[in-house]
Short mmCIF file of C-alpha atoms and ligand atoms in Angstrom, two decimals:
data_model
loop_
_atom_site.label_atom_id
_atom_site.label_comp_id
_atom_site.label_asym_id
_atom_site.label_seq_id
_atom_site.Cartn_x
_atom_site.Cartn_y
_atom_site.Cartn_z
CA MET A 2 18.10 7.59 8.51
CA GLN A 3 21.87 7.70 9.04
CA THR A 4 23.59 4.29 8.37
CA ALA A 5 27.11 2.81 9.00
CA LEU A 6 27.08 -0.60 7.43
CA ALA A 7 29.65 -3.13 8.60
CA ASP A 8 32.75 -3.93 6.51
CA PHE A 9 31.46 -7.40 5.57
CA ILE A 10 28.51 -6.09 3.61
CA ARG A 11 29.09 -2.35 2.83
CA ASP A 12 30.52 -2.77 -0.58
CA THR A 13 28.46 -5.62 -1.85
CA PRO A 14 25.55 -5.28 -4.20
CA GLU A 15 23.14 -6.35 -1.25
CA GLY A 16 24.79 -3.94 1.03
CA ARG A 17 24.52 -0.96 -1.38
CA GLU A 18 20.85 -1.85 -2.06
CA ALA A 19 20.01 -2.15 1.67
CA ASP A 20 21.82 1.03 2.49
CA ALA A 21 19.90 3.02 -0.10
CA ILE A 22 16.57 1.59 1.24
CA LEU A 23 17.47 2.37 4.90
CA ARG A 24 18.52 5.90 4.09
CA LYS A 25 14.94 6.62 2.68
CA CYS A 26 13.15 5.63 5.95
CA VAL A 27 12.53 8.66 8.14
CA HIS A 28 11.28 6.58 11.01
CA CYS A 29 7.83 8.31 10.94
CA GLY A 30 5.97 5.17 11.88
CA PHE A 31 3.01 5.69 9.52
CA CYS A 32 3.54 2.11 8.35
CA THR A 33 2.84 0.55 11.74
CA ALA A 34 -0.83 1.56 11.61
CA THR A 35 -1.35 -0.82 8.67
CA CYS A 36 0.83 -3.68 9.65
CA PRO A 37 -1.26 -6.77 10.48
CA THR A 38 1.25 -8.30 12.89
CA TYR A 39 1.73 -4.97 14.83
CA LEU A 40 -2.15 -4.66 15.04
CA LEU A 41 -2.25 -8.15 16.56
CA LEU A 42 0.81 -8.14 18.84
CA GLY A 43 1.29 -4.40 19.65
CA ASP A 44 5.15 -4.80 19.77
CA GLU A 45 7.21 -2.23 17.87
CA ASN A 46 9.54 -5.09 16.76
CA ASP A 47 6.55 -6.81 15.21
CA GLY A 48 5.85 -3.90 12.93
CA PRO A 49 7.83 -2.60 9.89
CA ARG A 50 9.61 0.29 11.64
CA GLY A 51 10.99 -1.98 14.33
CA ARG A 52 11.96 -4.63 11.81
CA ILE A 53 13.77 -2.09 9.73
CA TYR A 54 15.61 -1.04 12.88
CA LEU A 55 16.45 -4.74 13.61
CA MET A 56 17.75 -5.21 10.10
CA LYS A 57 19.79 -2.01 10.27
CA GLN A 58 21.50 -3.24 13.47
CA ALA A 59 22.32 -6.61 11.79
CA LEU A 60 23.65 -4.82 8.64
CA GLU A 61 25.80 -2.61 10.93
CA GLY A 62 27.38 -5.62 12.51
CA GLN A 63 25.64 -5.61 15.86
CA GLU A 64 24.68 -8.74 17.70
CA ILE A 65 21.95 -10.90 15.92
CA THR A 66 19.93 -13.08 18.18
CA ASP A 67 17.07 -15.66 17.88
CA LYS A 68 14.72 -12.75 18.72
CA THR A 69 15.82 -10.88 15.73
CA ARG A 70 14.95 -13.91 13.62
CA LEU A 71 11.70 -14.43 15.34
CA HIS A 72 10.59 -10.92 14.59
CA LEU A 73 11.55 -11.37 10.95
CA ASP A 74 9.76 -14.78 10.74
CA ARG A 75 6.58 -13.20 12.05
CA CYS A 76 6.48 -10.79 9.10
CA LEU A 77 3.95 -11.81 6.56
CA THR A 78 5.78 -10.12 3.58
CA CYS A 79 2.41 -8.71 2.91
CA ARG A 80 3.96 -5.28 1.99
CA ALA A 81 1.07 -3.18 3.28
CA CYS A 82 3.82 -1.04 4.85
CA GLU A 83 5.10 -0.24 1.43
CA THR A 84 1.69 0.97 0.29
CA THR A 85 1.45 3.15 3.32
CA CYS A 86 4.99 4.49 3.40
CA PRO A 87 5.14 8.15 2.15
CA SER A 88 8.95 7.94 1.53
CA GLY A 89 8.91 4.93 -0.87
CA VAL A 90 10.86 2.53 1.35
CA GLN A 91 11.15 -0.83 -0.42
CA TYR A 92 10.58 -2.85 2.64
CA GLY A 93 10.21 -6.12 0.81
CA ARG A 94 13.62 -5.98 -0.93
CA LEU A 95 15.21 -5.02 2.44
CA LEU A 96 13.49 -8.00 4.07
CA ASP A 97 14.94 -10.31 1.41
CA ILE A 98 18.43 -9.08 2.27
CA GLY A 99 17.82 -9.03 6.08
CA ARG A 100 16.37 -12.47 6.24
CA ARG A 101 19.24 -14.10 4.37
CA LEU A 102 21.76 -12.32 6.60
CA VAL A 103 19.96 -13.17 9.92
CA GLU A 104 19.35 -16.90 8.70
CA GLY A 105 23.07 -17.25 8.01
CA LYS A 106 24.14 -15.76 11.54
CA THR A 107 21.63 -17.63 13.81
CA ALA A 108 21.04 -21.35 14.37
CA ARG A 109 17.46 -22.14 13.68
CA PRO A 110 16.24 -25.11 15.80
CA ALA A 111 16.44 -28.56 14.07
CA TRP A 112 12.65 -29.07 13.88
CA GLU A 113 12.15 -25.71 12.21
CA ARG A 114 14.87 -26.46 9.74
CA VAL A 115 13.22 -29.76 8.82
CA LYS A 116 9.90 -28.05 8.27
CA HIS A 117 11.42 -25.43 6.02
CA ARG A 118 13.34 -28.03 4.03
CA ALA A 119 10.23 -30.26 3.64
CA LEU A 120 8.06 -27.31 2.45
CA ALA A 121 10.77 -26.28 -0.01
CA ALA A 122 11.11 -29.84 -1.30
CA VAL A 123 7.42 -30.70 -1.70
CA LEU A 124 5.44 -27.69 -2.48
CA PRO A 125 7.27 -26.61 -5.77
CA ARG A 126 7.12 -30.04 -7.24
CA ARG A 127 3.74 -31.05 -8.71
CA SER A 128 4.85 -34.69 -8.88
CA LEU A 129 5.25 -34.83 -5.05
CA PHE A 130 2.43 -32.36 -4.01
CA ALA A 131 -0.38 -33.99 -5.98
CA PRO A 132 -0.07 -37.52 -4.42
CA LEU A 133 0.57 -36.05 -0.96
CA LEU A 134 -2.67 -34.06 -1.44
CA LYS A 135 -4.52 -37.24 -2.30
CA LEU A 136 -3.11 -39.05 0.79
CA GLY A 137 -4.15 -36.02 3.08
CA ARG A 138 -7.71 -36.31 1.68
CA LEU A 139 -7.88 -39.97 2.59
CA ALA A 140 -6.50 -39.23 6.11
CA ARG A 141 -8.68 -36.10 6.52
CA PRO A 142 -11.30 -37.54 8.90
CA PHE A 143 -8.42 -38.68 11.30
CA LEU A 144 -6.46 -35.39 11.18
CA PRO A 145 -6.65 -32.73 13.92
CA ARG A 146 -9.05 -29.88 12.77
CA SER A 147 -6.08 -27.44 12.31
CA ILE A 148 -4.42 -29.62 9.81
CA ALA A 149 -7.61 -31.05 8.26
CA GLU A 150 -8.89 -27.57 7.34
CA LYS A 151 -5.75 -27.05 5.16
CA VAL A 152 -6.72 -30.13 3.08
CA PRO A 153 -9.61 -29.24 0.65
CA ALA A 154 -12.27 -31.85 0.57
CA SER A 155 -12.30 -32.11 -3.28
CA THR A 156 -10.81 -30.69 -6.39
CA PRO A 157 -13.02 -28.96 -8.91
CA ALA A 158 -13.12 -30.39 -12.40
CA ALA A 159 -11.06 -28.35 -14.92
CA GLY A 160 -13.29 -28.77 -17.96
CA ALA A 161 -11.98 -28.64 -21.51
CA TRP A 162 -9.04 -26.45 -22.59
CA PRO A 163 -9.74 -24.72 -25.87
CA ALA A 164 -7.50 -25.59 -28.84
CA PRO A 165 -5.05 -22.80 -29.72
CA ARG A 166 -6.87 -21.36 -32.75
CA HIS A 167 -6.13 -17.59 -32.53
CA ALA A 168 -3.35 -15.53 -33.92
CA ARG A 169 -3.16 -13.75 -30.63
CA LYS A 170 -1.41 -15.96 -28.05
CA MET A 171 -0.50 -15.57 -24.46
CA LEU A 172 1.31 -17.89 -22.03
CA ALA A 173 -0.03 -19.12 -18.73
CA LEU A 174 1.88 -20.40 -15.80
CA ALA A 175 0.39 -23.67 -14.61
CA GLY A 176 2.22 -23.22 -11.21
CA CYS A 177 3.08 -25.67 -8.53
CA VAL A 178 0.20 -26.22 -6.13
CA GLN A 179 -2.55 -24.65 -8.17
CA PRO A 180 -3.02 -27.47 -10.77
CA ALA A 181 -3.63 -29.97 -7.84
CA LEU A 182 -5.93 -27.76 -5.76
CA ALA A 183 -7.85 -25.87 -8.41
CA PRO A 184 -7.20 -26.88 -12.03
CA ASP A 185 -10.42 -25.02 -13.01
CA ILE A 186 -8.80 -21.71 -12.67
CA ASN A 187 -6.41 -21.66 -15.66
CA ALA A 188 -8.84 -23.60 -17.69
CA ALA A 189 -11.55 -20.97 -17.03
CA ALA A 190 -9.13 -18.25 -17.89
CA ALA A 191 -8.27 -20.03 -21.13
CA ARG A 192 -11.99 -20.36 -22.11
CA VAL A 193 -12.75 -16.72 -21.32
CA LEU A 194 -9.70 -15.46 -23.26
CA ASP A 195 -10.69 -17.84 -26.19
CA ARG A 196 -14.00 -16.10 -26.37
CA VAL A 197 -12.38 -12.70 -26.86
CA GLY A 198 -9.84 -13.98 -29.55
CA ILE A 199 -6.86 -14.90 -27.45
CA SER A 200 -5.37 -18.54 -27.19
CA LEU A 201 -3.81 -19.22 -23.73
CA VAL A 202 -1.05 -21.74 -23.83
CA GLU A 203 0.55 -23.60 -20.85
CA VAL A 204 3.98 -24.93 -21.58
CA LYS A 205 4.49 -28.64 -20.67
CA GLY A 206 7.25 -29.03 -18.12
CA ALA A 207 7.31 -25.35 -17.08
CA GLY A 208 7.81 -25.49 -13.31
CA CYS A 209 7.45 -23.27 -10.16
CA CYS A 210 8.02 -19.49 -10.52
CA GLY A 211 10.54 -19.65 -7.72
CA ALA A 212 8.66 -17.57 -5.17
CA LEU A 213 8.26 -20.56 -2.76
CA ARG A 214 11.84 -21.43 -2.30
CA TYR A 215 13.08 -17.90 -2.58
CA HIS A 216 10.71 -16.61 0.18
CA LEU A 217 11.53 -19.71 2.41
CA ASN A 218 15.02 -18.21 2.33
CA TYR A 219 16.59 -20.86 -0.08
CA GLN A 220 17.19 -17.83 -2.33
CA GLU A 221 19.67 -19.45 -4.64
CA ASP A 222 17.32 -22.47 -5.21
CA GLY A 223 14.47 -19.94 -5.97
CA LEU A 224 16.67 -18.10 -8.49
CA ASP A 225 17.40 -21.62 -10.09
CA ASP A 226 13.65 -22.18 -10.46
CA MET A 227 13.30 -18.78 -12.09
CA ARG A 228 16.03 -19.51 -14.56
CA ALA A 229 14.47 -23.01 -15.42
CA LEU A 230 11.11 -21.41 -16.00
CA ILE A 231 12.70 -18.67 -18.31
CA ASP A 232 14.33 -21.55 -20.27
CA SER A 233 10.99 -23.28 -20.63
CA TRP A 234 9.27 -20.16 -21.89
CA TRP A 235 12.03 -18.65 -24.02
CA PRO A 236 11.17 -20.27 -27.41
CA TYR A 237 7.49 -18.99 -27.05
CA VAL A 238 8.69 -15.49 -26.05
CA GLU A 239 10.97 -15.51 -29.13
CA ASN A 240 7.92 -16.60 -31.28
CA GLY A 241 6.12 -13.44 -30.11
CA VAL A 242 3.72 -14.30 -27.41
CA GLU A 243 1.78 -11.10 -26.51
CA ALA A 244 1.78 -11.56 -22.65
CA ILE A 245 2.30 -13.95 -19.88
CA VAL A 246 -0.91 -14.23 -17.94
CA MET A 247 -0.83 -14.87 -14.18
CA THR A 248 -3.94 -16.24 -12.40
CA ALA A 249 -2.12 -16.41 -9.05
CA SER A 250 -1.05 -13.04 -7.92
CA GLY A 251 1.55 -14.59 -5.53
CA CYS A 252 3.33 -15.84 -8.64
CA GLY A 253 2.72 -12.73 -10.57
CA VAL A 254 4.36 -10.44 -8.11
CA THR A 255 7.53 -12.59 -8.19
CA MET A 256 7.55 -12.74 -12.00
CA LYS A 257 7.14 -8.96 -12.36
CA GLU A 258 10.31 -8.83 -10.16
CA TYR A 259 12.50 -11.32 -12.25
CA GLY A 260 14.17 -8.49 -13.91
CA HIS A 261 15.46 -7.11 -10.60
CA LEU A 262 16.22 -10.44 -8.89
CA LEU A 263 18.31 -11.67 -11.73
CA GLU A 264 19.79 -8.34 -12.83
CA ARG A 265 23.34 -9.37 -11.65
CA ASP A 266 23.21 -12.62 -13.65
CA PRO A 267 24.86 -11.71 -17.09
CA ARG A 268 23.30 -14.91 -18.68
CA TYR A 269 19.70 -14.14 -17.64
CA ALA A 270 19.42 -10.52 -16.91
CA ALA A 271 18.08 -9.53 -20.24
CA ARG A 272 15.68 -12.44 -20.53
CA ALA A 273 14.43 -12.02 -16.96
CA ALA A 274 13.69 -8.35 -17.64
CA LYS A 275 11.75 -9.35 -20.77
CA ILE A 276 9.73 -11.91 -18.80
CA SER A 277 8.82 -9.28 -16.19
CA ALA A 278 7.81 -6.81 -19.00
CA LEU A 279 5.55 -9.43 -20.44
CA THR A 280 3.86 -10.42 -17.22
CA ARG A 281 0.23 -9.35 -16.58
CA ASP A 282 -2.31 -10.29 -13.86
CA ILE A 283 -5.39 -11.73 -15.35
CA SER A 284 -7.36 -8.69 -14.21
CA GLU A 285 -5.12 -6.43 -16.40
CA VAL A 286 -5.76 -8.59 -19.47
CA ILE A 287 -9.53 -8.85 -18.93
CA ASP A 288 -9.83 -5.15 -18.26
CA ALA A 289 -8.05 -4.41 -21.51
CA GLU A 290 -10.44 -6.73 -23.38
CA HIS A 291 -13.63 -5.39 -21.74
CA ALA A 292 -15.14 -4.08 -25.13
CA ARG A 293 -14.90 -7.59 -26.54
CA LEU A 294 -16.18 -9.31 -23.46
CA GLU A 295 -19.14 -7.13 -22.72
CA PRO A 296 -21.50 -8.31 -25.55
CA LEU A 297 -20.81 -11.96 -24.28
CA LEU A 298 -22.07 -11.27 -20.80
CA GLY A 299 -25.30 -12.99 -19.99
CA LYS A 300 -27.24 -13.39 -16.71
CA LYS A 301 -26.73 -11.07 -13.80
CA GLY A 302 -23.91 -12.04 -11.35
CA GLY A 303 -24.61 -12.65 -7.58
CA ARG A 304 -23.54 -10.91 -4.41
CA VAL A 305 -19.90 -11.41 -3.95
CA ALA A 306 -17.22 -10.27 -1.44
CA PHE A 307 -13.90 -9.83 -3.12
CA HIS A 308 -10.63 -10.44 -1.27
CA PRO A 309 -7.68 -8.67 -2.91
CA PRO A 310 -4.55 -10.61 -2.18
CA CYS A 311 -1.63 -8.58 -0.74
CA THR A 312 0.48 -9.69 -3.66
CA LEU A 313 -2.06 -8.04 -5.99
CA GLN A 314 -2.85 -4.79 -3.98
CA HIS A 315 0.51 -4.12 -2.30
CA GLY A 316 3.01 -6.28 -4.24
CA GLN A 317 1.75 -5.43 -7.79
CA ASN A 318 0.19 -2.17 -6.80
CA ILE A 319 -3.04 -3.17 -8.58
CA LYS A 320 -5.83 -1.83 -6.57
CA GLY A 321 -9.58 -1.78 -7.36
CA LEU A 322 -9.04 -3.26 -10.87
CA THR A 323 -10.59 -6.70 -10.33
CA GLU A 324 -13.45 -5.10 -8.31
CA ARG A 325 -14.10 -2.87 -11.40
CA VAL A 326 -14.00 -5.80 -13.82
CA LEU A 327 -16.49 -7.67 -11.63
CA ALA A 328 -18.78 -4.69 -11.17
CA LEU A 329 -18.79 -4.14 -15.01
CA ALA A 330 -19.58 -7.87 -15.49
CA GLY A 331 -22.69 -7.34 -13.40
CA PHE A 332 -21.59 -8.70 -9.87
CA GLU A 333 -22.82 -6.89 -6.87
CA LEU A 334 -19.76 -6.34 -4.60
CA THR A 335 -20.52 -6.38 -0.91
CA PRO A 336 -18.53 -3.99 1.33
CA VAL A 337 -15.49 -5.43 3.10
CA PRO A 338 -13.89 -3.50 5.98
CA ASP A 339 -10.06 -3.35 6.17
CA SER A 340 -9.60 -4.97 2.84
CA HIS A 341 -5.98 -3.74 2.90
CA LEU A 342 -5.11 -6.34 5.67
CA CYS A 343 -3.56 -9.67 4.98
CA CYS A 344 -5.71 -12.93 5.39
CA GLY A 345 -2.71 -14.71 7.00
CA SER A 346 -2.14 -17.13 4.15
CA ALA A 347 1.17 -15.45 2.87
CA GLY A 348 2.77 -18.43 1.16
CA THR A 349 3.97 -20.94 3.82
CA TYR A 350 3.18 -18.57 6.63
CA SER A 351 -0.04 -20.33 7.53
CA ILE A 352 2.00 -23.49 8.23
CA LEU A 353 4.95 -21.88 9.93
CA GLN A 354 3.09 -19.33 12.00
CA PRO A 355 -0.32 -21.10 12.61
CA GLY A 356 -1.39 -18.90 15.64
CA LEU A 357 -0.98 -15.58 13.94
CA SER A 358 -2.24 -16.87 10.66
CA GLY A 359 -5.41 -18.37 12.25
CA GLN A 360 -6.31 -15.07 13.93
CA LEU A 361 -5.79 -13.12 10.69
CA LYS A 362 -7.99 -15.63 8.91
CA ARG A 363 -10.80 -15.35 11.39
CA ASN A 364 -10.66 -11.51 11.28
CA LYS A 365 -10.57 -11.63 7.42
CA LEU A 366 -13.52 -14.06 7.13
CA SER A 367 -15.68 -11.93 9.50
CA ALA A 368 -14.86 -8.77 7.38
CA LEU A 369 -15.70 -10.65 4.22
CA ALA A 370 -19.03 -11.84 5.63
CA ALA A 371 -19.97 -8.45 6.82
CA GLY A 372 -22.13 -7.63 3.72
CA SER A 373 -23.82 -11.12 3.57
CA PRO A 374 -22.30 -12.27 0.33
CA GLU A 375 -23.35 -15.47 -1.44
CA GLU A 376 -19.63 -16.31 -2.08
CA ILE A 377 -16.09 -15.04 -1.66
CA LEU A 378 -13.91 -14.34 -4.66
CA THR A 379 -10.14 -13.87 -4.69
CA ALA A 380 -7.15 -13.88 -7.00
CA ASN A 381 -4.55 -16.18 -5.49
CA ILE A 382 -4.63 -19.92 -4.81
CA GLY A 383 -2.91 -19.57 -1.44
CA CYS A 384 -5.58 -17.15 -0.16
CA LEU A 385 -8.34 -19.26 -1.71
CA ALA A 386 -7.28 -22.43 -0.05
CA HIS A 387 -6.54 -20.72 3.29
CA LEU A 388 -9.92 -18.97 3.49
CA GLN A 389 -11.98 -21.94 2.26
CA GLY A 390 -10.60 -23.89 5.27
CA GLY A 391 -12.44 -21.52 7.77
CA THR A 392 -15.85 -20.95 6.11
CA GLU A 393 -18.89 -22.69 4.62
CA LEU A 394 -19.20 -20.00 1.98
CA PRO A 395 -17.74 -21.00 -1.33
CA VAL A 396 -14.39 -19.47 -1.99
CA ARG A 397 -13.32 -19.30 -5.60
CA HIS A 398 -11.18 -17.52 -8.13
CA TRP A 399 -13.04 -14.64 -9.60
CA ILE A 400 -12.25 -15.72 -13.28
CA VAL A 401 -14.20 -18.99 -12.60
CA ALA A 402 -17.24 -16.99 -11.54
CA LEU A 403 -16.88 -14.55 -14.47
CA GLU A 404 -16.79 -17.50 -16.94
CA GLU A 405 -20.21 -18.55 -15.63
CA ARG A 406 -21.62 -15.22 -16.68
CA LEU A 407 -20.63 -15.72 -20.43
CA GLN A 408 -23.53 -16.75 -22.78
S1 LIG B 26 9.09 2.58 6.32
FE1 LIG B 26 8.18 4.53 5.65
S2 LIG B 26 6.26 4.77 6.86
FE2 LIG B 26 7.59 3.27 7.87
S3 LIG B 26 8.87 4.46 9.39
FE3 LIG B 26 10.10 4.32 7.44
S4 LIG B 26 9.53 6.18 6.26
FE4 LIG B 26 7.99 5.92 7.91
S1 LIG B 27 5.30 -6.79 5.20
FE1 LIG B 27 3.25 -6.78 6.27
S2 LIG B 27 3.58 -7.87 8.22
FE2 LIG B 27 5.62 -7.35 7.37
S3 LIG B 27 6.19 -5.38 8.42
FE3 LIG B 27 5.18 -4.90 6.43
S4 LIG B 27 2.98 -4.62 6.95
FE4 LIG B 27 4.05 -5.70 8.64
#
């Protein structure tokens, strides 16, 4: 694609990056066929090719309107388009640049600004989110259904965390909303890894990975969260931890991009690259330890439908690995049509775009139920909580189900 970026951005690092991405796009439109919002709305501007064109216009200095912002807001950042694109267009990076530009050049209505600010203030802070969740539970019977289904009825017990007794050590990210919604996930991961000779360590005081604020378009605040997390972990990295294990693929995809996101920060660039290099999804770790795990596996697993989060299959490009780990562990995986499509959770999308998100959730749940599973397993707390709000079937993280298979 030919480009002519405007003077105000052409010679900036963002301008050069956006220009290189735009020039790769040949406008073939293959990506539209796998875009969830295009499939629902049928509008070219609600598909990747149209959004790329809108961002090109903005970067070239043409008029930016509220409609431009609306079409970018409707994007889930699911990155299915990146998986489909034959030309390697890094749509997600372009969207980060485009959203920041469009946000700065348009006036978002006051109510929307308040919602964005509140989400950015509450969700990354465990000390605020946990008490608000408790309050939400108390008020649940009086809330409208659309809000009540976002508040889980109970929190599963975490169980004991094994003492750090092994020479092999890995770090775990506690995360921001996960400890309040599902503390059993990291604890189960720690117990499974303990059985194969690895001690999993959560660092006290380590906060949010930065994804929430970064993707709400408070990009500088998100980068600050990333720097703070690197500082919390750095002594452990210097002490030689083997890996950083992610049980939430939404955090994992961001951490794998720390190196890129902080590459222009001279104080943090090298550390951020090291953190990215150490980051592994829990499926990658368990797959590598299969030989040690196999003798420990006991009773046969049940019939499960696996929902691969977009941040795992498109963002981290990890496809089919968790399914393989589960099949090797004796679970029967039921067929799930259109498993490449987003469930509509997408970080804060389910709150900011409830109509589209609800439709995607209903579609996803009927696809997951197609093979009559006993439960739904997934790999990201956002998808888990979102899907659980719309079904009577249990929805759990797969590592929790795998732990139950150990003798
Ligand atoms: S992003 Fe890729 S698939 Fe989509 S129009 Fe551009 S080149 Fe084609
Ligand atoms: S990220 Fe997802 S919703 Fe956004 S344009 Fe790409 S496929 Fe469509």
